[in-house]
Short mmCIF file of C-alpha atoms (C1' of nucleotides) in Angstrom, two decimals:
data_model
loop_
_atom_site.label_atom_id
_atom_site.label_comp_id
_atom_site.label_asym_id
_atom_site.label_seq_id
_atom_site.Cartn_x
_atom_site.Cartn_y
_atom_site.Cartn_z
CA UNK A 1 0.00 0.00 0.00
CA UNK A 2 1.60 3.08 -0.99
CA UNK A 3 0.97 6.84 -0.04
CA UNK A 4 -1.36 7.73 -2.80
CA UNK A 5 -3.79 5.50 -1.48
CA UNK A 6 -3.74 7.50 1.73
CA UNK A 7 -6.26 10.06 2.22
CA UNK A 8 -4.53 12.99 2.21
CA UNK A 9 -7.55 15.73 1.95
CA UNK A 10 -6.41 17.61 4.87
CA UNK A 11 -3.54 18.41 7.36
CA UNK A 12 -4.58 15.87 9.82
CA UNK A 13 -4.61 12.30 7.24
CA UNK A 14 -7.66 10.54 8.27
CA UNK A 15 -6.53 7.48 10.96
CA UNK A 16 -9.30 5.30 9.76
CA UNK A 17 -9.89 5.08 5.73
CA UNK A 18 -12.34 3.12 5.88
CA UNK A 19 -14.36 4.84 8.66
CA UNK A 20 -13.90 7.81 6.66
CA UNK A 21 -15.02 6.43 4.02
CA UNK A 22 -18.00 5.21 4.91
CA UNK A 23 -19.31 7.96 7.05
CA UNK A 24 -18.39 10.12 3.84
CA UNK A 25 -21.23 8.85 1.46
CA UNK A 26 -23.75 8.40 4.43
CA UNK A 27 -23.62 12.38 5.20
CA UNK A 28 -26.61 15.17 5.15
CA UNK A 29 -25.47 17.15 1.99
CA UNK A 30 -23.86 20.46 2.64
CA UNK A 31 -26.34 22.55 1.75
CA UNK A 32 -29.04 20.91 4.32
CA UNK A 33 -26.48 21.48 6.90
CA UNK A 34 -25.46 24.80 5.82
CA UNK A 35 -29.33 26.15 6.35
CA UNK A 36 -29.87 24.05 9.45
CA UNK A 37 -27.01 26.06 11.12
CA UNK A 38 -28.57 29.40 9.08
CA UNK A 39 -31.92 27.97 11.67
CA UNK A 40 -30.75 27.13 14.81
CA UNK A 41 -28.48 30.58 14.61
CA UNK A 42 -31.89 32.28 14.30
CA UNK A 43 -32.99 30.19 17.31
CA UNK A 44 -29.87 31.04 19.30
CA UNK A 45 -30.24 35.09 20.11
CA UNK A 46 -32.22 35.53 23.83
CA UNK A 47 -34.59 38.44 22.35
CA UNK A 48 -35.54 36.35 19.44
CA UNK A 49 -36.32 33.10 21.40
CA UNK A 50 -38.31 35.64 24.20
CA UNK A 51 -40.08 37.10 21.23
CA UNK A 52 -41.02 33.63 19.49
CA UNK A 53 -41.99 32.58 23.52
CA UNK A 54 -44.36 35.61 23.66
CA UNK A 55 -45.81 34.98 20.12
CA UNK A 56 -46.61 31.03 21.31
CA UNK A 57 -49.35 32.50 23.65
CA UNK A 58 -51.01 34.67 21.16
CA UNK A 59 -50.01 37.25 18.11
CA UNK A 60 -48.94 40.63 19.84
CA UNK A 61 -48.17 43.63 18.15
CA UNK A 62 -44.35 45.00 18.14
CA UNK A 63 -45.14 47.80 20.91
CA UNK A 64 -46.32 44.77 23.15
CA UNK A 65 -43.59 42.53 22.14
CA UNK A 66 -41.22 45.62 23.51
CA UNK A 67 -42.63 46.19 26.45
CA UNK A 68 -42.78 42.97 27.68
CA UNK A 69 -39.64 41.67 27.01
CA UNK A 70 -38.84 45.76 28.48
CA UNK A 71 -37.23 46.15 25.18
CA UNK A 72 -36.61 49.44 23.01
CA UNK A 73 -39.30 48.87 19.51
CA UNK A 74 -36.45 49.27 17.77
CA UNK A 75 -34.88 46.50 19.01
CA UNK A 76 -37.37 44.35 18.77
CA UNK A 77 -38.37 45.49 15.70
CA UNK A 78 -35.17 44.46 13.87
CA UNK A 79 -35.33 41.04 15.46
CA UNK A 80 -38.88 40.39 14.08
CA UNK A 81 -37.60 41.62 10.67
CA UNK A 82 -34.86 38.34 11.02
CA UNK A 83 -37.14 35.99 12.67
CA UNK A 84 -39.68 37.27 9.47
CA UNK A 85 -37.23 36.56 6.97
CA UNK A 86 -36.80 33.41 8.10
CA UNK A 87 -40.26 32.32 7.59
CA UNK A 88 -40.46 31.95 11.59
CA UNK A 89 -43.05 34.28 11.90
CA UNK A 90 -45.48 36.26 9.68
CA UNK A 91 -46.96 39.38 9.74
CA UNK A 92 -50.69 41.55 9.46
CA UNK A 93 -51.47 45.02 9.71
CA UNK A 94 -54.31 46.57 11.20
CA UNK A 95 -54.53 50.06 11.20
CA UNK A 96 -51.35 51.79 12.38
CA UNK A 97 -51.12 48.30 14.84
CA UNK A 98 -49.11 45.46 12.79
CA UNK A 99 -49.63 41.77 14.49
CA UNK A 100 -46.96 39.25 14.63
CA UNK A 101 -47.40 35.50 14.67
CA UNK A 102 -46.06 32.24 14.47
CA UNK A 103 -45.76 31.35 10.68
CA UNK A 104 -45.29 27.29 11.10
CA UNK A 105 -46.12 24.93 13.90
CA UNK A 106 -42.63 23.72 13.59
CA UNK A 107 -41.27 26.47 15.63
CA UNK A 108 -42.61 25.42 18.78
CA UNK A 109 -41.36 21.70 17.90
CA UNK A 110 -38.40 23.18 17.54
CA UNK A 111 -38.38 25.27 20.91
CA UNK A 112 -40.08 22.45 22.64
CA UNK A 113 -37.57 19.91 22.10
CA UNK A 114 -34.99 22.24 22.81
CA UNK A 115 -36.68 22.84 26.10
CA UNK A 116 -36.99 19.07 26.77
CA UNK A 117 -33.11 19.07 26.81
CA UNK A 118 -32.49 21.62 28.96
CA UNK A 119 -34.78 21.00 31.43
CA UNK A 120 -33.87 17.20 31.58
CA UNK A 121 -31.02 15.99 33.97
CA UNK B 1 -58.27 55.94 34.80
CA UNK B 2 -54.70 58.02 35.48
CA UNK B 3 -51.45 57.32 33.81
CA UNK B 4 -50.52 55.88 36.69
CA UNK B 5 -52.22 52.66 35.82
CA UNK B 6 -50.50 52.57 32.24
CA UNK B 7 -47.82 50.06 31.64
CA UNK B 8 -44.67 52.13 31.17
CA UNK B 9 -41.82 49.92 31.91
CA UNK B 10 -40.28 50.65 28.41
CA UNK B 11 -40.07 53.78 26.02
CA UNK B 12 -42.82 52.00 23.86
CA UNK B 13 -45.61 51.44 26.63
CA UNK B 14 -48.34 48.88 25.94
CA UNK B 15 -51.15 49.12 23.61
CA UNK B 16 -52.90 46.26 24.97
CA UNK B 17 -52.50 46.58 28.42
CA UNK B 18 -54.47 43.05 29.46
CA UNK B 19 -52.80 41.13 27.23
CA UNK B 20 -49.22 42.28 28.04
CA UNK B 21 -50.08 41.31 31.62
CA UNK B 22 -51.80 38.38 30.33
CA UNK B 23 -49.01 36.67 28.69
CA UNK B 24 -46.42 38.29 31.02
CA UNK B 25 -47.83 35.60 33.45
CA UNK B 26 -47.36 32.53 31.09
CA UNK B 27 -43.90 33.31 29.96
CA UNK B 28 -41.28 30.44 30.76
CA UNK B 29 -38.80 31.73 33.69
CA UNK B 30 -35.88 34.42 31.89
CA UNK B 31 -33.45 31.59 32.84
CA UNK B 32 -35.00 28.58 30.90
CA UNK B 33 -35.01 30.76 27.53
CA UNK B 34 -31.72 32.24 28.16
CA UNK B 35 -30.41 28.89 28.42
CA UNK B 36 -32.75 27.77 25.76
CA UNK B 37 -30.90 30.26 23.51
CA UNK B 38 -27.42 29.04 24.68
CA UNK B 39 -28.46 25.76 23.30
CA UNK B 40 -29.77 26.59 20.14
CA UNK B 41 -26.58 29.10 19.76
CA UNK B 42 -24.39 25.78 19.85
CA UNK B 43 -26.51 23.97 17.32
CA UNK B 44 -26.62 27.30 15.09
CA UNK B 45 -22.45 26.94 13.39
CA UNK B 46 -22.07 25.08 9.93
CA UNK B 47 -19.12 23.30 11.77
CA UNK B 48 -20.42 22.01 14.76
CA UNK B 49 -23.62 21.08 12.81
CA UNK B 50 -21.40 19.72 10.49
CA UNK B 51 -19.44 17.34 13.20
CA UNK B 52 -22.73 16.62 15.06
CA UNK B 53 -23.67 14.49 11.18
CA UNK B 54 -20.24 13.00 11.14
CA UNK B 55 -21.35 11.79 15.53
CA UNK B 56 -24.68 10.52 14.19
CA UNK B 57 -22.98 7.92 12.32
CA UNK B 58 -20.45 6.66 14.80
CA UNK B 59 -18.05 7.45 17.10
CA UNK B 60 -15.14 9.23 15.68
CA UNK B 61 -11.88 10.69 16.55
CA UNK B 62 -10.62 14.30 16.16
CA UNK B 63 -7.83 13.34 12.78
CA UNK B 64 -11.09 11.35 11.05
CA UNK B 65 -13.63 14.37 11.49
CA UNK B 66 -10.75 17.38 10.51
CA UNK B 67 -10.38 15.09 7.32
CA UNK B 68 -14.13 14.18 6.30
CA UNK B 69 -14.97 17.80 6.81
CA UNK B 70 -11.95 19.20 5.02
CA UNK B 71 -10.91 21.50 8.32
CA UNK B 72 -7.54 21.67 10.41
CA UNK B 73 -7.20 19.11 13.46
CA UNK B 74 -7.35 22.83 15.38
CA UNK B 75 -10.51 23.82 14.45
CA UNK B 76 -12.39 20.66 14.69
CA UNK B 77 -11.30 20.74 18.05
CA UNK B 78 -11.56 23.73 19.54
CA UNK B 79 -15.38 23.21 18.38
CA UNK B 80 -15.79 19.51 19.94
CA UNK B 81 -14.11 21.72 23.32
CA UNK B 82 -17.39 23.60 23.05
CA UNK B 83 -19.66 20.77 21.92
CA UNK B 84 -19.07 18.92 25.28
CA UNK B 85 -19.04 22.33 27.49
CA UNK B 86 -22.40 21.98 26.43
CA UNK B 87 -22.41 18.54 27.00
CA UNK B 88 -23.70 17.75 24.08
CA UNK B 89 -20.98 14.95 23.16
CA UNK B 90 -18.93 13.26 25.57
CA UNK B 91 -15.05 11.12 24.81
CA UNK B 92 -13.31 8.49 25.33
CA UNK B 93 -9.16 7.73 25.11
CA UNK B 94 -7.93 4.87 23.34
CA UNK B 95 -4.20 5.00 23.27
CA UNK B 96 -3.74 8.47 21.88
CA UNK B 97 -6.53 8.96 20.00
CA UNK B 98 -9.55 10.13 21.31
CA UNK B 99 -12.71 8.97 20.18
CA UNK B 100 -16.16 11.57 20.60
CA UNK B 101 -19.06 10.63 20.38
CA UNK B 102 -22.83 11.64 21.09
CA UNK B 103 -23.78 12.28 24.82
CA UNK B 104 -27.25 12.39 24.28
CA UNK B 105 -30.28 11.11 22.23
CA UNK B 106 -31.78 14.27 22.47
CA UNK B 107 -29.08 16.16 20.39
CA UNK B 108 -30.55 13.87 17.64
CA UNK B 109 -34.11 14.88 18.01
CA UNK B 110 -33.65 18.56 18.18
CA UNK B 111 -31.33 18.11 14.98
CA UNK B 112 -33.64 16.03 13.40
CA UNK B 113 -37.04 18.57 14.48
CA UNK B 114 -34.69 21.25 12.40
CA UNK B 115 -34.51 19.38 9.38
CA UNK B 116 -38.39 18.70 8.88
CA UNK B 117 -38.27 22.78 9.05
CA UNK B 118 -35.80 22.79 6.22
CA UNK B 119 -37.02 20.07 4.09
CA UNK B 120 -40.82 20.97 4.52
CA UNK B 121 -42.31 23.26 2.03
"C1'" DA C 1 14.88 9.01 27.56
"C1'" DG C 2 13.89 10.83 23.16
"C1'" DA C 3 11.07 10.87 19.11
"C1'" DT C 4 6.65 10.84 17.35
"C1'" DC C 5 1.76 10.91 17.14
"C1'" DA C 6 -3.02 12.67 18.42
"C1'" DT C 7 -5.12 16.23 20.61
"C1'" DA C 8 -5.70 20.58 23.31
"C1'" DT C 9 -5.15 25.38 24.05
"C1'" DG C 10 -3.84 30.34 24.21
"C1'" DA C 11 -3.25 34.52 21.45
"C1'" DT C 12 -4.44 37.00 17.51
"C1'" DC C 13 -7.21 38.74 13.92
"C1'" DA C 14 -10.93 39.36 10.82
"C1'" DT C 15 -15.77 38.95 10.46
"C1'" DA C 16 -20.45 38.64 12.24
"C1'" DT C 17 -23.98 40.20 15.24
"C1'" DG C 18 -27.08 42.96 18.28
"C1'" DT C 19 -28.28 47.34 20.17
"C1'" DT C 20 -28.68 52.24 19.88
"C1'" DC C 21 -29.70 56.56 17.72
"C1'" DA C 22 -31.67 59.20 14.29
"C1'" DT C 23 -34.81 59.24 10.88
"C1'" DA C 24 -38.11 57.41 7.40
"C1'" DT C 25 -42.52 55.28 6.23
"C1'" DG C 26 -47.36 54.62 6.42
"C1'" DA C 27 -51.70 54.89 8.52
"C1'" DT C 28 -55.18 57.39 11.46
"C1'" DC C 29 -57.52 61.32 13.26
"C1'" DA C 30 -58.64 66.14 14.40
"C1'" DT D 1 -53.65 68.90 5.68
"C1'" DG D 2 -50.97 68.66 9.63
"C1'" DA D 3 -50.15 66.17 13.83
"C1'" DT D 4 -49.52 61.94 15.87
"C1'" DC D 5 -48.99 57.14 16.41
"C1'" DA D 6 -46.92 52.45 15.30
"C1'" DT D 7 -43.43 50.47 12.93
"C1'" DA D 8 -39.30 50.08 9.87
"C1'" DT D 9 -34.69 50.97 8.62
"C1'" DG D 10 -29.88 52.68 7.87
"C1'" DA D 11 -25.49 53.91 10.05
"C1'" DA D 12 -22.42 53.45 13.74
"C1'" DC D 13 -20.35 51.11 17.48
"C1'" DA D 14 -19.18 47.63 20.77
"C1'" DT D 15 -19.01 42.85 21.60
"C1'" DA D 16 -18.97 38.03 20.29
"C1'" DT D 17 -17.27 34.45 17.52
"C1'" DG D 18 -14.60 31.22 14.58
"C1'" DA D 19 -10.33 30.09 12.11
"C1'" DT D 20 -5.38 30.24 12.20
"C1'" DC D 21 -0.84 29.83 14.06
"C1'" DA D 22 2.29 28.49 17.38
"C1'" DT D 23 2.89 25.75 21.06
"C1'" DA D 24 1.68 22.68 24.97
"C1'" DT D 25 0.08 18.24 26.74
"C1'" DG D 26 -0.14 13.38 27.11
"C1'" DA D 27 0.40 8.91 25.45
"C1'" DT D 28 3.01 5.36 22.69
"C1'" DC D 29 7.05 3.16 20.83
"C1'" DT D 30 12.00 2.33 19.93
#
DNA sequence: AGATCATATGATCATATGTTCATATGATCA
DNA sequence: TGATCATATGAACATATGATCATATGATCT
């Protein structure tokens, strides 16, 4: 067995080639991994997850949303617009008043299971 | 009614001052979704996500993961010092090499409640 | 013991991120 | 129409974060 049969992809040679190998083919591709990061980052900001916790008890307007989490609307307002572009929440107006909700039932799956973890020993 | 009564605990005080106190009640404790956040922060890196796949699969040690995901042996474990902070994988030494591995079934849960988001139309 | 291998870690640096401040937008009401 | 209210947004700034580089640690083998 000669060198060029190593794999030599990196600095640090893979110890086990056929490991390697195998665990190679039987990966998520990239890009799903790439945009489950892009969620959980949106997930992992305090104000956002407060916000989303607020919006799982009922849709609340951005003035609410700031005083309760005793936030400036500003603020807040610049979160929603991330947690909005993420499809996490949506968005109706009503008068001057604009309403935020959740846009999928998969974010409280999400939180939930994350809360599961944490609150397990 | 007097001003006194209004909600002004922020520079944006309530519009709907029953709700606010409403859901103010039912919020989960500041700690829980700080920590909450914590969690999801961990999850929320291309990398880590990235050696979290590689765990699913099997145990694996540092020199195998730097090579399947194409990153330095320093990187990959600086990251898997932070993925077990948050106890999220745990290790074991054989000889020199050490071998990580997931801690938890949950990790795989939370992971996998992510991906129906992503996949999902 | 010395050399080597696998991994860990501290310092540094560039980039990313969240809040603030000032201001813009868009709707309502007098 | 002008004033006001609710929200959005751009710029600026401070902090957080991840990769790199150099080096340390800890175990194995000759």
């Amino acid at each position: 067995m000669n060198k060029k049969n190593a794999i030599e992809r990196c600095d640090s040679p893979a110890i086990h080639e056929n490991t390697v190998e195998s665990v190679r083919g039987r990966l998520p591709a990239e890009d799903a991994l790439f945009d489950l990061a892009e969620l959980f980052k949106i997930f992992g900001d305090s104000t956002r997850i407060r916000i989303l916790s607020v919006l799982f008890e009922t849709e609340t307007c951005v003035c609410d949303i700031a005083c309760l989490l005793n936030m400036t609307q500003s603020a807040i307002s610049h979160q929603l617009r991330i947690l909005k572009q993420a499809k996490l929440v949506q968005n109706r107006r009503d008068g001057k008043t604009i309403y935020y909700s959740l846009a999928d039932d998969h974010v409280k799956l999400i939180f939930d299971q994350g809360l599961i973890h944490i609150t397990e020993p």
